[in-house]
PDB file of C-alpha atoms in Angstrom:
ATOM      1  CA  UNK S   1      15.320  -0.723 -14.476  1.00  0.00           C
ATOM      2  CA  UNK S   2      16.067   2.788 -14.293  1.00  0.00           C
ATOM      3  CA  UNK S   3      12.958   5.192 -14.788  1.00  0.00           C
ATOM      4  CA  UNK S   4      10.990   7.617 -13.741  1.00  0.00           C
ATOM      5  CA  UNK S   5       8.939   5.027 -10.777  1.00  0.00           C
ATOM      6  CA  UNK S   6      12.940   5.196  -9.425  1.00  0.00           C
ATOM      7  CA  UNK S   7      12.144   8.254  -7.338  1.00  0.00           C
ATOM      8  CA  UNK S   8      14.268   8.830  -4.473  1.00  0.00           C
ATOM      9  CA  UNK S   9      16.390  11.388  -4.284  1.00  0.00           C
ATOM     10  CA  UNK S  10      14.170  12.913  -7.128  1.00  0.00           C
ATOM     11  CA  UNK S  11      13.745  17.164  -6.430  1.00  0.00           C
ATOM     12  CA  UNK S  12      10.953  19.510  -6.979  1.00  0.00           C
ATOM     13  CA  UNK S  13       8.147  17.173  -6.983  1.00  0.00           C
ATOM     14  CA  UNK S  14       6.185  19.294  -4.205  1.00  0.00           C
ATOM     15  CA  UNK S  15       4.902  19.146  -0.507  1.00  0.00           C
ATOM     16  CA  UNK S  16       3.127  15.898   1.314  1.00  0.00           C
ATOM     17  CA  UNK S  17      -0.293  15.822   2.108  1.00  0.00           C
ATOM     18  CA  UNK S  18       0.048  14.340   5.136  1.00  0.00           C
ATOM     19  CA  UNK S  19      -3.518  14.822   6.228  1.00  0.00           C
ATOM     20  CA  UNK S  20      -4.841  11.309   6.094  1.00  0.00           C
ATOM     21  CA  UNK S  21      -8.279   9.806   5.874  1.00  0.00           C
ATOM     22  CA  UNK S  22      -9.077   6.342   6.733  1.00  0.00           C
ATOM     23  CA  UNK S  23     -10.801   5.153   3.819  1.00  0.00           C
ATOM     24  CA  UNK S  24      -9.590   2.522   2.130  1.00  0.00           C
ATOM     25  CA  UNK S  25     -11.175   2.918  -1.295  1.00  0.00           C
ATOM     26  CA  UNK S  26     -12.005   6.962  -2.153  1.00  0.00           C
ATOM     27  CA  UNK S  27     -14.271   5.495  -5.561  1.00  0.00           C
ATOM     28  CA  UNK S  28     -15.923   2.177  -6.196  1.00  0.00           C
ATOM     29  CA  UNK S  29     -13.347   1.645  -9.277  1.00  0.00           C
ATOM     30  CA  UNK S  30     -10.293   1.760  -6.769  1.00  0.00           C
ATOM     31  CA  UNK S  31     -11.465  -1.532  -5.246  1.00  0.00           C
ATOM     32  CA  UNK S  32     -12.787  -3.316  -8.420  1.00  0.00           C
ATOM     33  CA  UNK S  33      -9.064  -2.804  -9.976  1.00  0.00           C
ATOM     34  CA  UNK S  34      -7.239  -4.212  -7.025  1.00  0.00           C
ATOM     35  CA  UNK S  35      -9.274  -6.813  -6.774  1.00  0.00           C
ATOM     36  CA  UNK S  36      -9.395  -8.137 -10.374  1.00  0.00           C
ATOM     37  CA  UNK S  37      -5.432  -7.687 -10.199  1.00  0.00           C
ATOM     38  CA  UNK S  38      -5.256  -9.556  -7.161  1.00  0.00           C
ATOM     39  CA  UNK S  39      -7.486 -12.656  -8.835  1.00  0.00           C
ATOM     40  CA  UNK S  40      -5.364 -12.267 -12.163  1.00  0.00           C
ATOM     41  CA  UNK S  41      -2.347 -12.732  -9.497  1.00  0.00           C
ATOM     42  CA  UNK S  42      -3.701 -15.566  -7.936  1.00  0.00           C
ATOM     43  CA  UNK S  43      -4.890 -17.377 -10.677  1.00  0.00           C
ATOM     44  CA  UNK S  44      -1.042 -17.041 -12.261  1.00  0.00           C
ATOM     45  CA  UNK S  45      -2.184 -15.146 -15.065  1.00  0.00           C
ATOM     46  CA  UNK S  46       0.944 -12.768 -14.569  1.00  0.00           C
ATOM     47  CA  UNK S  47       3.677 -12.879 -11.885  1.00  0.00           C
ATOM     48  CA  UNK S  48       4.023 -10.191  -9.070  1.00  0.00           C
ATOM     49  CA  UNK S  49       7.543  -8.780 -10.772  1.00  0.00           C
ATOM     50  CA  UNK S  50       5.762  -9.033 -14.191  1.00  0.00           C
ATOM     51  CA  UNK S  51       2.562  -6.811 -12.776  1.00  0.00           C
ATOM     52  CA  UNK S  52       5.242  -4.236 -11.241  1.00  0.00           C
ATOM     53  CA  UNK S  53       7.447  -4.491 -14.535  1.00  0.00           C
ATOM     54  CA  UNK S  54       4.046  -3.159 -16.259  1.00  0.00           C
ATOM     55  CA  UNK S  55       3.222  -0.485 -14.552  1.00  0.00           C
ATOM     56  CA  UNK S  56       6.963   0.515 -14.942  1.00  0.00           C
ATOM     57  CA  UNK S  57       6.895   0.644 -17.941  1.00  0.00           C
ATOM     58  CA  UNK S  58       3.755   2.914 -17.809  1.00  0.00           C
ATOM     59  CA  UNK S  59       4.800   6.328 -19.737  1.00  0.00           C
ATOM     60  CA  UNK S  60       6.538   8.892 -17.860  1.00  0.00           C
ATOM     61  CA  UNK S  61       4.314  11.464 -18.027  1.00  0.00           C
ATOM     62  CA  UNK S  62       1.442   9.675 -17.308  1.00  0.00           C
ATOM     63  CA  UNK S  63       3.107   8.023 -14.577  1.00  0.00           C
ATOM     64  CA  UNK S  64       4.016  11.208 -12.598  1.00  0.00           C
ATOM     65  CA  UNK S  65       0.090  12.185 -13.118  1.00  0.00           C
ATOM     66  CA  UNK S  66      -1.718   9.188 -12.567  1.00  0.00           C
ATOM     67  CA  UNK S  67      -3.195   7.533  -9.330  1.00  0.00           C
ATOM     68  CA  UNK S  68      -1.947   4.416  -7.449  1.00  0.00           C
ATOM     69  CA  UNK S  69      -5.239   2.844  -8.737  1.00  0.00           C
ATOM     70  CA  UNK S  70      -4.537   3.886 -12.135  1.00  0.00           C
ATOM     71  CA  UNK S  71      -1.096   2.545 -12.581  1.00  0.00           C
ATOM     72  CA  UNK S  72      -2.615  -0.806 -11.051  1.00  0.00           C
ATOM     73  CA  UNK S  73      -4.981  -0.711 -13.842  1.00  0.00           C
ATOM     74  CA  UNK S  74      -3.037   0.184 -16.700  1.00  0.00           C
ATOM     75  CA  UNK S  75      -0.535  -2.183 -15.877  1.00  0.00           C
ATOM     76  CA  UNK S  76      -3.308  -5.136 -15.510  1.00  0.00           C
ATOM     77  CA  UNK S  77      -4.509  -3.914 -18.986  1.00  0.00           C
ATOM     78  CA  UNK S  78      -1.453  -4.377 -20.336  1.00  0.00           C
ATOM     79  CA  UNK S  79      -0.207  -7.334 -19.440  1.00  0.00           C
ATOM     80  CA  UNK S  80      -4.078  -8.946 -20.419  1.00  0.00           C
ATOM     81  CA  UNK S  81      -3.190  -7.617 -23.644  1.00  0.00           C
ATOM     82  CA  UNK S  82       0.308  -8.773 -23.901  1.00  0.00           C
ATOM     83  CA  UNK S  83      -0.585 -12.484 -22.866  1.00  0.00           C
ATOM     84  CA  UNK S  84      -3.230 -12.870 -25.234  1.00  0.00           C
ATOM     85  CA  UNK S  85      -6.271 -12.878 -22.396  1.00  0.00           C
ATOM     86  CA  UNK S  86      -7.921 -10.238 -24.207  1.00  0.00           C
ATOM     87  CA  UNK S  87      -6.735  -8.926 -27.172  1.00  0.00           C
ATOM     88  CA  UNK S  88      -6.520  -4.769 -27.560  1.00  0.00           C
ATOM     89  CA  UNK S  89      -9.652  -4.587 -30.300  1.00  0.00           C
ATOM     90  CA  UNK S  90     -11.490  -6.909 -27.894  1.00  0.00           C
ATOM     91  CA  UNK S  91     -11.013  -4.072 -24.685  1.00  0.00           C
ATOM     92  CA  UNK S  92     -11.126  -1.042 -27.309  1.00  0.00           C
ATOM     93  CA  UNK S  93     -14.655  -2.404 -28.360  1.00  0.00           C
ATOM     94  CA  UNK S  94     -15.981  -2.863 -25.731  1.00  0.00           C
ATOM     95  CA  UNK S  95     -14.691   0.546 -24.025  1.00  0.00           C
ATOM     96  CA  UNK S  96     -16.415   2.236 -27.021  1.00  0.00           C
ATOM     97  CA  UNK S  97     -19.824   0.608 -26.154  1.00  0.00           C
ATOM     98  CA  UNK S  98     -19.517   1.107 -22.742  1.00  0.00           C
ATOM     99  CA  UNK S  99     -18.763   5.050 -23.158  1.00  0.00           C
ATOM    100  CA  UNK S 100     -21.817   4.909 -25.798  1.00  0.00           C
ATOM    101  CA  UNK S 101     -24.042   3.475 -23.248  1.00  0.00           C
ATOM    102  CA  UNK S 102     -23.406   6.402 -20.248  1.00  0.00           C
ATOM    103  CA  UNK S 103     -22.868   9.266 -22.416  1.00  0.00           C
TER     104      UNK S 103
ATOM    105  CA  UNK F   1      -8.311  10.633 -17.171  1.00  0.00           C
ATOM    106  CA  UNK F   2      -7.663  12.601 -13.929  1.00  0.00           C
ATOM    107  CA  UNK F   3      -4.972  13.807 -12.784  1.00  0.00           C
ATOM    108  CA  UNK F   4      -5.699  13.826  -8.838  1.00  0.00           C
ATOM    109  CA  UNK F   5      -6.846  10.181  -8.754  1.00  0.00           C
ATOM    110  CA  UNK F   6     -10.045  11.005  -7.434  1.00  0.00           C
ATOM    111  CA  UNK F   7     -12.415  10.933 -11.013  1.00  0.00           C
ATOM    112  CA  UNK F   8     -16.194  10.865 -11.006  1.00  0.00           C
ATOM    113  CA  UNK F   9     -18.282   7.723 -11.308  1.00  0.00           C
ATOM    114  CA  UNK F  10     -18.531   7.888 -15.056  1.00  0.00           C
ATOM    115  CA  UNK F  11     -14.885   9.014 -15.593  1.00  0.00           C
ATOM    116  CA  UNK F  12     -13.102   7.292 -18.339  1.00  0.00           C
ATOM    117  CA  UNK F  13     -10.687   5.193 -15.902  1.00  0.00           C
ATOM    118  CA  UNK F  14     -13.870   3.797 -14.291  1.00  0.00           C
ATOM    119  CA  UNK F  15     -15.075   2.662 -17.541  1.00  0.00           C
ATOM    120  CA  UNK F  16     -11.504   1.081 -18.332  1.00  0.00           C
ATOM    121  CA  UNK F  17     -12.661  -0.876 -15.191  1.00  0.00           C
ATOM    122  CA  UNK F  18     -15.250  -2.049 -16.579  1.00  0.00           C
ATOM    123  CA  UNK F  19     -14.422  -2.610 -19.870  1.00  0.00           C
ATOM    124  CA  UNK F  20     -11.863  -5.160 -18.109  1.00  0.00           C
ATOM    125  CA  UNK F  21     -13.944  -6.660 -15.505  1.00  0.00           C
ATOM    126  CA  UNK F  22     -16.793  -6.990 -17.698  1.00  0.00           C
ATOM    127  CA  UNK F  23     -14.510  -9.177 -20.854  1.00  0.00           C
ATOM    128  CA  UNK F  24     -12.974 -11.417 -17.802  1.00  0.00           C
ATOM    129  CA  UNK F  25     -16.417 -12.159 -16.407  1.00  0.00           C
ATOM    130  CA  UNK F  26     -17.455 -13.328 -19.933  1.00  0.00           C
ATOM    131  CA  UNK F  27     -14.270 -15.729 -20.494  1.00  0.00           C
ATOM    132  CA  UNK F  28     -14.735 -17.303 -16.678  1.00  0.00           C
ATOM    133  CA  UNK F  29     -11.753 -15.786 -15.359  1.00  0.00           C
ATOM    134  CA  UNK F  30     -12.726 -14.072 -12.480  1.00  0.00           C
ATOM    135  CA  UNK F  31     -15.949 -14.298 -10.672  1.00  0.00           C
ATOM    136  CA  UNK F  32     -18.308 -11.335  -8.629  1.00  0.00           C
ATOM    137  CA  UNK F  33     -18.249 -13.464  -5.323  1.00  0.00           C
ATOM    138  CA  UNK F  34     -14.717 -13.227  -5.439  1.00  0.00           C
ATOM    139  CA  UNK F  35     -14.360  -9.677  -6.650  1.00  0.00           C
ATOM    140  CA  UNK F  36     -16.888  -8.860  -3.800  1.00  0.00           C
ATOM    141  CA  UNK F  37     -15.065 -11.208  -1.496  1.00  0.00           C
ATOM    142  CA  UNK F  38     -11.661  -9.162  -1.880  1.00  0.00           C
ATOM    143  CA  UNK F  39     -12.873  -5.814  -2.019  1.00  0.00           C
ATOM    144  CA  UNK F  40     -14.542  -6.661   1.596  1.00  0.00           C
ATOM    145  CA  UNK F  41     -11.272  -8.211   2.734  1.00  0.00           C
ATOM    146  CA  UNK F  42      -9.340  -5.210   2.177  1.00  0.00           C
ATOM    147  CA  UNK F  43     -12.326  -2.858   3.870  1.00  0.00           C
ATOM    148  CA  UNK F  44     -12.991  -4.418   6.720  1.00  0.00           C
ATOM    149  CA  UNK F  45     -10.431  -6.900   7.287  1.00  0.00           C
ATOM    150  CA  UNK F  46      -7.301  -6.015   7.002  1.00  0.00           C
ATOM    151  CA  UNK F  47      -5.916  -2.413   8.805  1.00  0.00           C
ATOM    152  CA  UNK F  48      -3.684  -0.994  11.165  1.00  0.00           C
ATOM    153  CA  UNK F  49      -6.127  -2.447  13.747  1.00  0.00           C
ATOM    154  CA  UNK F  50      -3.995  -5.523  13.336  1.00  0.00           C
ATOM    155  CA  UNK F  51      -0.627  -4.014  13.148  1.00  0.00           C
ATOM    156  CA  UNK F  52      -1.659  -1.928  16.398  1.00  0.00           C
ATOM    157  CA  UNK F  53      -2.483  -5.481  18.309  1.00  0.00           C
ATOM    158  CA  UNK F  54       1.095  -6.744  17.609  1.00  0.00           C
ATOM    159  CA  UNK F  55       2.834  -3.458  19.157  1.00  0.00           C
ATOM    160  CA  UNK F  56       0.450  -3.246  22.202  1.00  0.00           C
ATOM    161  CA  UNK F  57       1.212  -7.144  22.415  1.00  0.00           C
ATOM    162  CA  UNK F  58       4.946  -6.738  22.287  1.00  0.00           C
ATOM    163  CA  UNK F  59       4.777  -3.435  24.804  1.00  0.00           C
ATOM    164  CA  UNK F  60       3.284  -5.889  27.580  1.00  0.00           C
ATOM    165  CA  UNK F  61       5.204  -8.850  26.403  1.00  0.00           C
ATOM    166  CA  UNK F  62       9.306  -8.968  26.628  1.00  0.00           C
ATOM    167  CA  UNK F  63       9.420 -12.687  25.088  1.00  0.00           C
ATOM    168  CA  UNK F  64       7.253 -11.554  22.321  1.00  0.00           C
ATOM    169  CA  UNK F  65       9.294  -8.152  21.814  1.00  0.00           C
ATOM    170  CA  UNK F  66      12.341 -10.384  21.227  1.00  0.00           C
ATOM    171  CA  UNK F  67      10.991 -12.808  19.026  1.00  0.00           C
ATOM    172  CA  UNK F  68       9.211  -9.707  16.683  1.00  0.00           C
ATOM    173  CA  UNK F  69      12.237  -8.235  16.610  1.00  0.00           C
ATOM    174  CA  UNK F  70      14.100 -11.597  15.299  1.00  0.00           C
ATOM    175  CA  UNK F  71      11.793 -13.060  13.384  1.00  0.00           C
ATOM    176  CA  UNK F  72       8.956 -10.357  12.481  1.00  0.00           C
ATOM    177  CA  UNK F  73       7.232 -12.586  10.012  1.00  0.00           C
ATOM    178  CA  UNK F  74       6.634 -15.532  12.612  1.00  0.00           C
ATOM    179  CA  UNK F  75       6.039 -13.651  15.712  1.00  0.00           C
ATOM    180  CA  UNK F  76       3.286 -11.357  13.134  1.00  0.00           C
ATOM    181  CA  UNK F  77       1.903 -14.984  12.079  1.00  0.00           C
ATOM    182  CA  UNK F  78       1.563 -15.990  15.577  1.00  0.00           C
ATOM    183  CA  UNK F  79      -1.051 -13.573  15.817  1.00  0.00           C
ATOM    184  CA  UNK F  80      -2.956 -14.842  13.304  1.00  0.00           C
ATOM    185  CA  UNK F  81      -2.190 -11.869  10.030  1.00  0.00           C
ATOM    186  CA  UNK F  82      -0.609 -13.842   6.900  1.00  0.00           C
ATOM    187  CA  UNK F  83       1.257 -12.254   4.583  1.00  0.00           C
ATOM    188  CA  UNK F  84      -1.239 -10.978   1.398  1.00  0.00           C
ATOM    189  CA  UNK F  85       1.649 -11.119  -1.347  1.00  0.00           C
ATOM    190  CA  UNK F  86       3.930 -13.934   0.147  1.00  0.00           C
ATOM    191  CA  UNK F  87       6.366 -11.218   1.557  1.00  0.00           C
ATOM    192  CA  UNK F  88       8.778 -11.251   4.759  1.00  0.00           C
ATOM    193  CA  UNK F  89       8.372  -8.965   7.365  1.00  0.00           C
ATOM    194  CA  UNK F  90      11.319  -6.722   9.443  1.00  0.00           C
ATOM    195  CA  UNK F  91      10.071  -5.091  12.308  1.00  0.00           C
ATOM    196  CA  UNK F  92      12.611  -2.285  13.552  1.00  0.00           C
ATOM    197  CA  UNK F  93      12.019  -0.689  16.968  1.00  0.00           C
ATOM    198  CA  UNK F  94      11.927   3.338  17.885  1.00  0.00           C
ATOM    199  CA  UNK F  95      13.824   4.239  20.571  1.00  0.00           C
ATOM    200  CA  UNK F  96      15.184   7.345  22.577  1.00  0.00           C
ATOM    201  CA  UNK F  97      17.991   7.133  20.803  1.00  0.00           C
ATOM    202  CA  UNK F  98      16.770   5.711  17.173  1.00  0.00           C
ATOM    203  CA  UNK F  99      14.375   6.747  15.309  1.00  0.00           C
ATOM    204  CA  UNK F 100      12.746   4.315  12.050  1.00  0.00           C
ATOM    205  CA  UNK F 101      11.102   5.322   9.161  1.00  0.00           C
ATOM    206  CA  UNK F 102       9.780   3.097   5.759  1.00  0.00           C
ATOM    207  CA  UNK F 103       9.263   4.180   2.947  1.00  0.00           C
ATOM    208  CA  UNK F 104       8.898   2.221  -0.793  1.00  0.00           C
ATOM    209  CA  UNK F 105      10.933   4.786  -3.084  1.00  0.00           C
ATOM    210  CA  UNK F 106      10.287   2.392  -6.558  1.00  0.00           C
ATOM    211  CA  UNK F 107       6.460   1.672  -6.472  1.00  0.00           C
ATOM    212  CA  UNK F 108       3.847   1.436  -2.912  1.00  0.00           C
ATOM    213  CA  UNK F 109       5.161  -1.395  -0.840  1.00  0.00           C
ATOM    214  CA  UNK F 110       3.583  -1.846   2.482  1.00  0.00           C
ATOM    215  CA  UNK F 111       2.934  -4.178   5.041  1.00  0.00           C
ATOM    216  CA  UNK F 112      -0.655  -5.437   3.928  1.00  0.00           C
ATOM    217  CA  UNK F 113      -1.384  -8.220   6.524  1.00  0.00           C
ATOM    218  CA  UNK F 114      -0.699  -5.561   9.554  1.00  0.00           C
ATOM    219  CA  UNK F 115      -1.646  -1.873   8.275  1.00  0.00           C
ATOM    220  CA  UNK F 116      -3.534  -2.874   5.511  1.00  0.00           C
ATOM    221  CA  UNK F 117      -3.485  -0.679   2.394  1.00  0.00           C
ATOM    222  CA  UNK F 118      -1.503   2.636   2.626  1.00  0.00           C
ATOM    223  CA  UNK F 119      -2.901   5.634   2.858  1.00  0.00           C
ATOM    224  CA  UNK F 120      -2.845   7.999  -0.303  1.00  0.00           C
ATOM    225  CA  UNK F 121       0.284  10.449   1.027  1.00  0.00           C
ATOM    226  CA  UNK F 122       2.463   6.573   1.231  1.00  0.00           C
ATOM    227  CA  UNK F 123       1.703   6.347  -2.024  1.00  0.00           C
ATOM    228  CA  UNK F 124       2.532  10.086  -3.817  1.00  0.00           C
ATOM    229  CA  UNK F 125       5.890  11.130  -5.036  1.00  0.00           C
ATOM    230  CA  UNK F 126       6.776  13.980  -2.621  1.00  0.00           C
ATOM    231  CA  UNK F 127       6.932  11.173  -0.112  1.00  0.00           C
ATOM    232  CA  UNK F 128       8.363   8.732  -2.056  1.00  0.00           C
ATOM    233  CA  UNK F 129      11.195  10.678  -3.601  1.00  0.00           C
ATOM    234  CA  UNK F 130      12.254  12.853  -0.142  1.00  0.00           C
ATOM    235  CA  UNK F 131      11.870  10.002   2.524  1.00  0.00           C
ATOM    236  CA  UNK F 132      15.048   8.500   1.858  1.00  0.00           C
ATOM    237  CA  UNK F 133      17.276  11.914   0.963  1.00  0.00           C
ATOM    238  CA  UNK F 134      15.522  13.793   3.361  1.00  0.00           C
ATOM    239  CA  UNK F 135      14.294  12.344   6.463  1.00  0.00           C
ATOM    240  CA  UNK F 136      13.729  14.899   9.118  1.00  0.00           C
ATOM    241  CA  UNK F 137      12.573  17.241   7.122  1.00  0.00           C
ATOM    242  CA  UNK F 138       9.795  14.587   5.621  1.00  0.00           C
ATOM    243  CA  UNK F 139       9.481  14.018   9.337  1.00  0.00           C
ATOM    244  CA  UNK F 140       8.489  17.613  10.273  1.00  0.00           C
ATOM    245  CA  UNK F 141       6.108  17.723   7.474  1.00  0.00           C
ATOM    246  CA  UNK F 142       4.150  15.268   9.808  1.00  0.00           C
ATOM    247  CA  UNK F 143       4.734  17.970  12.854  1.00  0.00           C
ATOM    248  CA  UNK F 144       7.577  15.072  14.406  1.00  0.00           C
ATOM    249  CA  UNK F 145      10.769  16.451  15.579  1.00  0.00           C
ATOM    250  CA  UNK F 146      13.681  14.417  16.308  1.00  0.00           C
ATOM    251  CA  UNK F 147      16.086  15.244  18.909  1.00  0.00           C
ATOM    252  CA  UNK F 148      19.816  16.459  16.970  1.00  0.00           C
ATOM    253  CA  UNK F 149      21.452  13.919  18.974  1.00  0.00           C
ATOM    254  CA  UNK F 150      18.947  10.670  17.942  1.00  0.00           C
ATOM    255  CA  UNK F 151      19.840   8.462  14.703  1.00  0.00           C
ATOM    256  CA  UNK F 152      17.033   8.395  11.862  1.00  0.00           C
ATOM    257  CA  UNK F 153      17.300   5.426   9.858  1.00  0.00           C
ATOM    258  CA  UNK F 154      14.659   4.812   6.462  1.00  0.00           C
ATOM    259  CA  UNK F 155      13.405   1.740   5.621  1.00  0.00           C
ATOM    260  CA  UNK F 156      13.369   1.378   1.774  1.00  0.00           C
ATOM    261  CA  UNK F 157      10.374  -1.840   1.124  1.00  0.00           C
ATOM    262  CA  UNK F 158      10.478  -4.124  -1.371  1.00  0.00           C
ATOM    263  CA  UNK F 159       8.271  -7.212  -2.988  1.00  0.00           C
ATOM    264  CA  UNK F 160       9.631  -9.943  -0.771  1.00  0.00           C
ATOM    265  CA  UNK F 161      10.809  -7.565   2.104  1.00  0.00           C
ATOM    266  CA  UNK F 162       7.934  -4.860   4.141  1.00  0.00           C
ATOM    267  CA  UNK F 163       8.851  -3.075   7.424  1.00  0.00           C
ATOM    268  CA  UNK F 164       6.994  -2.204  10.331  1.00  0.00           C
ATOM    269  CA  UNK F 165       8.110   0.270  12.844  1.00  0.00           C
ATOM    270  CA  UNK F 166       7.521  -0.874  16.214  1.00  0.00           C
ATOM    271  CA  UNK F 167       6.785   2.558  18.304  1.00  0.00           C
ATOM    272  CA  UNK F 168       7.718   3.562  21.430  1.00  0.00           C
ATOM    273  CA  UNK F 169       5.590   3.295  24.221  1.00  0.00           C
ATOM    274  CA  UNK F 170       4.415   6.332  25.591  1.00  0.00           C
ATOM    275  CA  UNK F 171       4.413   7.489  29.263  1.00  0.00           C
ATOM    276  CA  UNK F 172       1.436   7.393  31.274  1.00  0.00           C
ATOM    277  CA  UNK F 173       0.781   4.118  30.313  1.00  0.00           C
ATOM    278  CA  UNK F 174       2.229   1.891  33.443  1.00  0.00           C
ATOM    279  CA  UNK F 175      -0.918  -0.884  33.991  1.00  0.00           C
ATOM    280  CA  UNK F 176      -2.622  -0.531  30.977  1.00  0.00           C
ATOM    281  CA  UNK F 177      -3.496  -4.285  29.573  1.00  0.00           C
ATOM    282  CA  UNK F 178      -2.814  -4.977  25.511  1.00  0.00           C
ATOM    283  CA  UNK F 179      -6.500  -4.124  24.719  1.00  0.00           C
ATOM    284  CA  UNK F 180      -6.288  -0.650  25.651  1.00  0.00           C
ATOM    285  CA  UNK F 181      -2.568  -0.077  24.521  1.00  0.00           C
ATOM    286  CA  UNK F 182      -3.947  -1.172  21.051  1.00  0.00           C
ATOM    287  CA  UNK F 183      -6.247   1.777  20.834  1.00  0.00           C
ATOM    288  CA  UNK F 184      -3.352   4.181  21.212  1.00  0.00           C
ATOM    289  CA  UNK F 185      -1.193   3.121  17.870  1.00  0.00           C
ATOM    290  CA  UNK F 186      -1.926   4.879  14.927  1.00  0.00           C
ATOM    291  CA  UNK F 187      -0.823   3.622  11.005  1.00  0.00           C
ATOM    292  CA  UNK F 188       1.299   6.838  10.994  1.00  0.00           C
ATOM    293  CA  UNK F 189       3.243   5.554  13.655  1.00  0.00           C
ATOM    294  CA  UNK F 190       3.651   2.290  12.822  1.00  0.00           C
ATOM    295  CA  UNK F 191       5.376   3.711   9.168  1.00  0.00           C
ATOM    296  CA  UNK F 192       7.649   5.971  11.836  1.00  0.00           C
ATOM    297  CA  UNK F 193       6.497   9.380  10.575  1.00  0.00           C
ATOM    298  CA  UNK F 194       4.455  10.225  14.186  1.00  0.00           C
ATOM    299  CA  UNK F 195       5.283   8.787  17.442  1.00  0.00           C
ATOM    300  CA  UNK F 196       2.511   6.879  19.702  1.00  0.00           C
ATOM    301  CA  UNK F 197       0.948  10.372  21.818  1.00  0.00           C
ATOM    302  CA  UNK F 198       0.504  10.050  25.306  1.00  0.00           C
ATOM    303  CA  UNK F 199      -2.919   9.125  26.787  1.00  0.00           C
ATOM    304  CA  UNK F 200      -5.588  11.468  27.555  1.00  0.00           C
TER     305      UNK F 200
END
């Protein structure tokens, strides 16, 4: 599949920060979404080349903006959604009370 | 949600997270322990530490070299790190005369089971998009110069397929056992964008 994750050879899109830090997880979240993807993996709920399929599918824009982490959430969210685990009112709901309860 | 990966603990993706975690926790599919279990694996567990005991191992060992070098996923197993996601592994080998880099232009592949995650620069698009079409000049990003007259070859991972560049040993290290070879391989050189410095 030809897309925007298809980036080599791509131009323009800056310098490297090569400076690099040894910690593993830079926010709590980072860990909790590899992790649950890794369990979802393991317990067959979606196949490696499905998970990676999802997250290319991810929107272009928001794929060139988001985080490693984020892409491995989105695509985990979607796929829940798509194979009936949790349905989309289901996560919206429960997003809303959750974002009621720390605002 | 941000845009430099790096949100508060209240940011919206965070709550996403839990929004998730919290509706698969309810329906039995996934369980704290094992949530908790991972997150430890992959902090304390699994890190270039590893990768850095099968170069110093294959510096002080010829019959090992050979057999990394052949057959990178046994020789890797023999030292006790599994693959994480099933994949094979290709060790290539730095040399005077050849230099290896890896890269993973179409998502973050990496060799889990011996460096562990990859660090955040691995993982961003400048790297990801010049590696390949521009080698040494990715390369002097990370203050390495290759010689004019040495080959650079990039290593482009995949799902079933991770590389691992096996350095080259420094000078000034005639002697030294495994153990203290070990402490002198970074991550960075075992993707190929630094060399293994000197000791001392």
């Amino acid at each position: 599949m030809n897309g925007v994750h298809d980036m080599g050879g791509m131009h323009g899109l800056g310098p490297i920060q090569t400076a690099s830090d040894d910690v593993v997880f830079h926010e709590e979240w980072e860990g909790r979404t590899l992790a649950l993807a890794r369990v979802l993996l393991a317990g067959m709920h979606f196949s490696l080349d499905e998970f990676r399929h999802a997250m290319e599918r991810i929107e272009p824009s928001y794929y060139l903006t988001s985080s490693y982490y984020e892409r491995w959430l989105e695509g985990s969210i979607t796929l829940m959604v798509e194979k009936g685990v949790v349905t989309q009112a289901e996560f919206d709901a429960r997003l809303a009370d959750l974002r009621g309860g720390t605002s | 949600m941000s845009s430099n990966g790096i949100p508060g603990p209240d940011s919206e993706v965070a709550l996403r997270v839990k929004a998730m975690e919290s509706l698969l926790l309810e329906k039995g599919l996934v369980e704290s322990s094992a949530i908790d279990e991972l997150i430890d694996m992959f902090e304390n567990r699994l890190g270039p530490w590893n990768g850095a005991q099968v170069v110093a191992r294959a510096w002080s060992d010829p019959e090992y070299k050979a057999w990394l070098l052949k057959d990178g996923t046994g020789a890797i197993a023999d030292m006790g790190f599994a693959a994480v996601q099933g994949e094979d592994m290709v060790v290539v080998e730095n040399s005077a005369e050849v230099h290896n880099m890896v890269v993973c232009t179409l998502c973050s592949c990496f060799p889990w089971a011996t460096l562990g995650l990859p660090p955040v620069w691995y993982k961003s698009a400048p790297f990801r998009s010049r590696a390949a079409s521009d080698p040494r000049g990715v390369l002097a990003e990370f203050g390495t110069e290759i010689g004019a007259d040495a080959e650079v070859r990039v290593w482009d991972s995949n799902a079933e397929l991770r590389y691992m560049v096996l350095p080259e040993r420094p000078a000034g290290t005639d002697g030294m056992d495994p153990e203290a070879l070990a402490k002198l391989v970074t991550r960075d050189s075992m993707i190929g964008v630094t060399n293994v410095a000197p000791p001392g």
